[in-house]
Every structure is written in structure tokens, then in C-alpha cells.
Amino acid sequence: EVQLVESGGGLVQPGRSLRLSCAASGFTFDDYAMHWVRQAPGKGLEWVAGISWNSDTVGYADSVKGRVTVSRDNAKNSLHLQMNSLRTEDTAFYYCAKGPVPAASRVYFDYWGQGTLVTVSS
Amino acid sequence: EIVLTQSPGTLSLSPGERATLSCRASQSVSSSYLAWYQQKPGQAPRLLFYGASTGATGIPDRFRGSGSGTDFTLTISRLEPEDFAVYYCQQYGNSPSTFGQGTKVEIK
């Protein structure tokens, strides 16, 4: 059974940093691209970042480009999102999502974690 | 960036009724790279369809995805109590991947 478990969320002040993690199990982690998708409370979904199976290709939404870095550790079956210079508009549930292929582009998301809440507020 | 507009915003129906949800794209979606998700309160989204009409594993056959180009439809032939939820479409043919704003299917 595919399981994706996010951690690292919490309350943080504007301008500070936070690192999210996703622990994956139930599938061959290094065969697939992985992504982060966020959802502000009561709002819709927004793709944030994606990384290919071997980390060669990464992509970011314009809204976070330059402030966020996605990475993965295939030896530990883990995905990470380093978020810097956080803004109030970054407040959202952050979901770890699995792509169906090794490439990071042109993909839908076939499995999702339960999400971790990031609240940016002073 | 492709903008996806879902309609209606809310659909009020009774169990057993047919639901028809629309997703319209601001430009043609490459190779029908369109997915549908279902999200229930407090839960993560669940993949229903990809490639506009290919069902994900375990999706009941009362659900149907269709469409191409700029117009896509999710149909639920007979609503079951567990189908009342929010549904999102996503295009993944053009970068960046974008989602519609969602259609809420609520119990009338």
C-alpha cells in the first residue's frame, strides 16, 4: 500500500524558514517523480514544486520560485521542501504527491499524503 | 498558463440523481492531459481519471470522464452518499500544471 506521510508544518513568522518532509513507503520510491501541492484553507489546489526520479529535473510554481527548494533522498525514501522567506500567502496545507512516471513534467498525481499545515503569521 | 474554469460552483442533488460537472480550459489541453480528483472534508484529493477518460484504480463505474480540447466533463450516473464531495480538474499538458477552482456536489 502506498503511503506518503508529511511532517514539518507549523506556525512560523513571516520571513522565516521551514523545511517540510515526506516519508514514502509501499512503492519503489526512486522509480517515480514526486511533487508538492498546496491548498490554502477552504481554497483550491496549487502545484508548488516537482522533482524527477533522479533529481535531474526540478520545477517550481512562479509563486514560490527563488524561495523554495525541492529535494529528495532516494536512499531514505524521503522528499523535502525547504521554504525560505515565508509570506502570509504561503499559509496552506502542503501535500506530498506521487507522479505516475519517473519524469517530473506532464504528470498527474496518483497518490497523495494527508498534508501538513503551514501557517505563516506574526 | 492555462486557466481551468469549473461549473457549476455548487451542484445540489439528491442521492440517485445524475451529476454533470464541467471543466473548461482557456486554451486547448495537450493530448487530453486532463485529470479529475475527488476531495472529501479533511481528506487529501483522490485521483479519479487521467488522460480525460482513463479511470484510476478502484473507481466505480458510475463515474465517467470525457472530453477533449477545451471542454471536459465528469459524470456521475447515480449519486451515492459517499460521492458528495468537491471535485477538481487538473491540466498537466502545459507547464505549469493548473487546477480548476472546484465544484462542490452537495446533498439537496
Short mmCIF file of C-alpha atoms in Angstrom, two decimals:
data_model
loop_
_atom_site.label_atom_id
_atom_site.label_comp_id
_atom_site.label_asym_id
_atom_site.label_seq_id
_atom_site.Cartn_x
_atom_site.Cartn_y
_atom_site.Cartn_z
CA GLU A 1 0.00 0.00 0.00
CA VAL A 2 1.38 3.40 -1.00
CA GLN A 3 1.84 5.69 1.99
CA LEU A 4 3.02 9.28 2.00
CA VAL A 5 3.41 10.95 5.37
CA GLU A 6 4.24 14.64 5.58
CA SER A 7 5.82 16.37 8.55
CA GLY A 8 7.43 19.68 9.45
CA GLY A 9 4.49 22.03 9.29
CA GLY A 10 3.66 24.54 11.97
CA LEU A 11 3.34 28.21 12.85
CA VAL A 12 6.12 30.42 11.56
CA GLN A 13 6.61 34.17 11.36
CA PRO A 14 6.79 35.98 8.01
CA GLY A 15 10.29 35.99 6.59
CA ARG A 16 11.35 32.84 8.43
CA SER A 17 12.11 29.38 7.04
CA LEU A 18 10.60 25.93 7.32
CA ARG A 19 11.55 22.51 5.98
CA LEU A 20 8.83 20.03 5.11
CA SER A 21 9.47 16.32 4.73
CA CYS A 22 7.55 13.42 3.23
CA ALA A 23 8.25 9.79 4.13
CA ALA A 24 7.27 7.38 1.38
CA SER A 25 6.59 3.66 1.56
CA GLY A 26 4.78 0.92 -0.31
CA PHE A 27 6.39 1.55 -3.70
CA THR A 28 9.82 1.82 -5.32
CA PHE A 29 10.50 5.45 -4.46
CA ASP A 30 13.32 6.06 -6.93
CA ASP A 31 11.17 4.97 -9.87
CA TYR A 32 8.91 7.99 -9.68
CA ALA A 33 8.87 11.76 -9.71
CA MET A 34 7.48 13.44 -6.63
CA HIS A 35 5.66 16.72 -6.10
CA TRP A 36 4.35 19.18 -3.57
CA VAL A 37 0.85 20.58 -3.97
CA ARG A 38 -0.67 23.10 -1.57
CA GLN A 39 -4.16 24.17 -0.59
CA ALA A 40 -4.95 27.29 1.38
CA PRO A 41 -7.67 26.60 3.97
CA GLY A 42 -11.03 26.47 2.21
CA LYS A 43 -9.46 27.14 -1.19
CA GLY A 44 -8.37 25.22 -4.29
CA LEU A 45 -5.25 23.29 -5.20
CA GLU A 46 -1.94 24.74 -6.43
CA TRP A 47 1.04 22.77 -7.69
CA VAL A 48 4.15 24.05 -5.90
CA ALA A 49 7.16 22.00 -6.96
CA GLY A 50 8.22 18.75 -8.58
CA ILE A 51 11.38 16.66 -8.83
CA SER A 52 12.25 13.82 -11.19
CA TRP A 53 13.24 10.36 -10.01
CA ASN A 54 16.97 11.14 -10.05
CA SER A 55 16.73 14.83 -9.07
CA ASP A 56 17.96 15.90 -12.52
CA THR A 57 14.83 17.91 -13.23
CA VAL A 58 13.11 20.20 -10.78
CA GLY A 59 10.32 22.68 -11.35
CA TYR A 60 8.62 25.38 -9.33
CA ALA A 61 5.49 27.47 -9.47
CA ASP A 62 6.17 31.14 -10.15
CA SER A 63 4.60 31.98 -6.78
CA VAL A 64 7.42 30.23 -4.90
CA LYS A 65 10.35 30.32 -7.35
CA GLY A 66 13.51 31.59 -5.70
CA ARG A 67 12.18 30.97 -2.19
CA VAL A 68 11.65 27.22 -2.26
CA THR A 69 13.90 24.23 -2.95
CA VAL A 70 12.64 20.70 -3.51
CA SER A 71 14.96 17.76 -2.91
CA ARG A 72 14.81 14.03 -2.38
CA ASP A 73 16.88 11.31 -0.73
CA ASN A 74 16.26 8.07 -2.57
CA ALA A 75 18.30 6.10 -0.02
CA LYS A 76 15.88 7.20 2.69
CA ASN A 77 12.68 7.25 0.58
CA SER A 78 12.11 10.86 1.52
CA LEU A 79 11.09 14.09 -0.16
CA HIS A 80 11.76 17.56 1.20
CA LEU A 81 10.68 21.13 0.65
CA GLN A 82 12.88 23.90 2.00
CA MET A 83 10.81 27.06 2.26
CA ASN A 84 12.53 30.41 2.87
CA SER A 85 11.31 33.99 3.16
CA LEU A 86 7.83 32.75 4.01
CA ARG A 87 4.87 35.03 3.37
CA THR A 88 1.38 35.06 4.82
CA GLU A 89 0.07 33.89 1.45
CA ASP A 90 2.10 30.69 1.83
CA THR A 91 -0.32 29.58 4.57
CA ALA A 92 -1.74 26.27 3.36
CA PHE A 93 -1.87 22.53 3.72
CA TYR A 94 1.12 21.12 1.87
CA TYR A 95 0.57 17.73 0.27
CA CYS A 96 3.25 15.35 -0.91
CA ALA A 97 2.08 13.70 -4.12
CA LYS A 98 3.46 10.90 -6.25
CA GLY A 99 3.68 11.11 -10.01
CA PRO A 100 2.95 8.06 -12.19
CA VAL A 101 6.27 8.15 -14.10
CA PRO A 102 9.94 8.98 -13.46
CA ALA A 103 9.75 12.34 -15.23
CA ALA A 104 8.60 15.42 -13.37
CA SER A 105 6.77 17.13 -16.21
CA ARG A 106 3.36 16.47 -17.73
CA VAL A 107 2.08 14.40 -14.83
CA TYR A 108 -0.98 13.97 -12.73
CA PHE A 109 -0.80 12.79 -9.13
CA ASP A 110 -1.86 9.24 -8.37
CA TYR A 111 -1.26 9.17 -4.61
CA TRP A 112 -1.36 11.93 -2.03
CA GLY A 113 -0.33 12.24 1.59
CA GLN A 114 -2.67 13.66 4.22
CA GLY A 115 -0.89 17.00 4.25
CA THR A 116 0.87 19.17 6.78
CA LEU A 117 -0.37 22.64 7.70
CA VAL A 118 1.94 25.61 7.38
CA THR A 119 0.69 28.80 9.00
CA VAL A 120 2.63 32.00 8.34
CA SER A 121 1.63 34.67 10.80
CA SER A 122 3.17 37.17 13.16
CA GLU B 1 -0.72 29.48 -18.08
CA ILE B 2 -3.90 27.56 -18.83
CA VAL B 3 -6.86 28.65 -16.72
CA LEU B 4 -9.43 25.97 -15.93
CA THR B 5 -12.97 27.11 -15.14
CA GLN B 6 -15.25 24.60 -13.45
CA SER B 7 -19.00 24.89 -13.44
CA PRO B 8 -21.23 24.99 -11.63
CA GLY B 9 -19.56 26.11 -8.44
CA THR B 10 -22.05 24.09 -6.41
CA LEU B 11 -24.35 21.31 -7.52
CA SER B 12 -27.25 20.44 -5.18
CA LEU B 13 -28.60 16.99 -5.94
CA SER B 14 -30.26 14.04 -4.25
CA PRO B 15 -28.83 10.52 -3.96
CA GLY B 16 -29.65 8.57 -7.09
CA GLU B 17 -29.57 11.61 -9.34
CA ARG B 18 -27.12 12.23 -12.18
CA ALA B 19 -24.33 14.78 -11.74
CA THR B 20 -22.66 16.52 -14.67
CA LEU B 21 -19.58 18.62 -13.89
CA SER B 22 -17.85 20.82 -16.45
CA CYS B 23 -14.21 21.88 -16.78
CA ARG B 24 -13.39 24.40 -19.49
CA ALA B 25 -9.82 25.35 -20.41
CA SER B 26 -8.65 28.76 -21.64
CA GLN B 27 -6.73 27.00 -24.41
CA SER B 28 -6.57 23.50 -25.80
CA VAL B 29 -5.19 20.91 -23.38
CA SER B 30 -2.37 18.95 -25.00
CA SER B 31 -3.16 15.30 -25.72
CA SER B 32 -6.13 15.40 -23.36
CA TYR B 33 -3.79 15.64 -20.39
CA LEU B 34 -6.68 16.31 -18.04
CA ALA B 35 -7.24 14.69 -14.64
CA TRP B 36 -10.12 14.70 -12.17
CA TYR B 37 -9.87 14.41 -8.39
CA GLN B 38 -12.37 13.98 -5.59
CA GLN B 39 -11.78 15.58 -2.21
CA LYS B 40 -13.82 14.99 0.93
CA PRO B 41 -13.62 17.25 4.00
CA GLY B 42 -10.43 16.75 5.95
CA GLN B 43 -9.01 14.37 3.36
CA ALA B 44 -6.43 14.54 0.62
CA PRO B 45 -7.57 14.58 -3.01
CA ARG B 46 -8.11 11.20 -4.66
CA LEU B 47 -7.38 10.61 -8.32
CA LEU B 48 -10.45 9.64 -10.37
CA PHE B 49 -9.39 10.00 -14.01
CA TYR B 50 -6.35 10.86 -16.07
CA GLY B 51 -6.00 11.32 -19.80
CA ALA B 52 -9.51 12.78 -19.63
CA SER B 53 -11.23 9.39 -19.56
CA THR B 54 -8.96 6.69 -18.09
CA GLY B 55 -10.21 5.64 -14.69
CA ALA B 56 -7.84 5.28 -11.78
CA THR B 57 -7.67 2.02 -9.87
CA GLY B 58 -10.83 1.21 -7.96
CA ILE B 59 -13.02 3.98 -9.35
CA PRO B 60 -16.66 2.82 -9.53
CA ASP B 61 -18.14 2.58 -13.00
CA ARG B 62 -20.83 5.14 -12.16
CA PHE B 63 -18.08 7.73 -12.71
CA ARG B 64 -17.19 8.72 -16.27
CA GLY B 65 -14.68 11.20 -17.62
CA SER B 66 -14.94 12.59 -21.14
CA GLY B 67 -13.99 15.46 -23.39
CA SER B 68 -11.10 16.87 -25.37
CA GLY B 69 -9.60 20.16 -26.48
CA THR B 70 -11.02 22.79 -24.16
CA ASP B 71 -14.16 21.09 -22.84
CA PHE B 72 -14.16 18.23 -20.37
CA THR B 73 -16.90 16.59 -18.32
CA LEU B 74 -17.11 14.40 -15.24
CA THR B 75 -20.38 12.49 -14.99
CA ILE B 76 -21.65 10.54 -12.01
CA SER B 77 -24.54 8.47 -13.27
CA ARG B 78 -26.29 7.84 -9.94
CA LEU B 79 -25.05 9.65 -6.88
CA GLU B 80 -24.25 7.54 -3.85
CA PRO B 81 -23.98 9.13 -0.37
CA GLU B 82 -20.19 8.82 -0.48
CA ASP B 83 -19.99 10.85 -3.72
CA PHE B 84 -20.89 14.15 -2.09
CA ALA B 85 -17.59 15.99 -2.15
CA VAL B 86 -15.58 18.62 -4.02
CA TYR B 87 -14.26 17.71 -7.46
CA TYR B 88 -11.25 19.32 -9.14
CA CYS B 89 -9.93 19.12 -12.66
CA GLN B 90 -6.23 19.49 -13.46
CA GLN B 91 -4.45 20.01 -16.76
CA TYR B 92 -0.92 18.66 -16.96
CA GLY B 93 -0.14 19.08 -20.64
CA ASN B 94 1.18 22.59 -20.33
CA SER B 95 3.59 23.99 -17.75
CA PRO B 96 2.73 24.93 -15.12
CA SER B 97 0.14 22.32 -14.30
CA THR B 98 -3.02 24.07 -13.12
CA PHE B 99 -6.23 23.15 -11.31
CA GLY B 100 -9.78 24.35 -11.62
CA GLN B 101 -11.38 26.05 -8.63
CA GLY B 102 -13.56 23.05 -7.85
CA THR B 103 -17.21 22.02 -7.98
CA LYS B 104 -18.92 21.09 -4.74
CA VAL B 105 -21.55 18.37 -5.05
CA GLU B 106 -23.83 18.72 -2.05
CA ILE B 107 -26.89 16.88 -0.82
CA LYS B 108 -30.11 18.65 -1.73
#
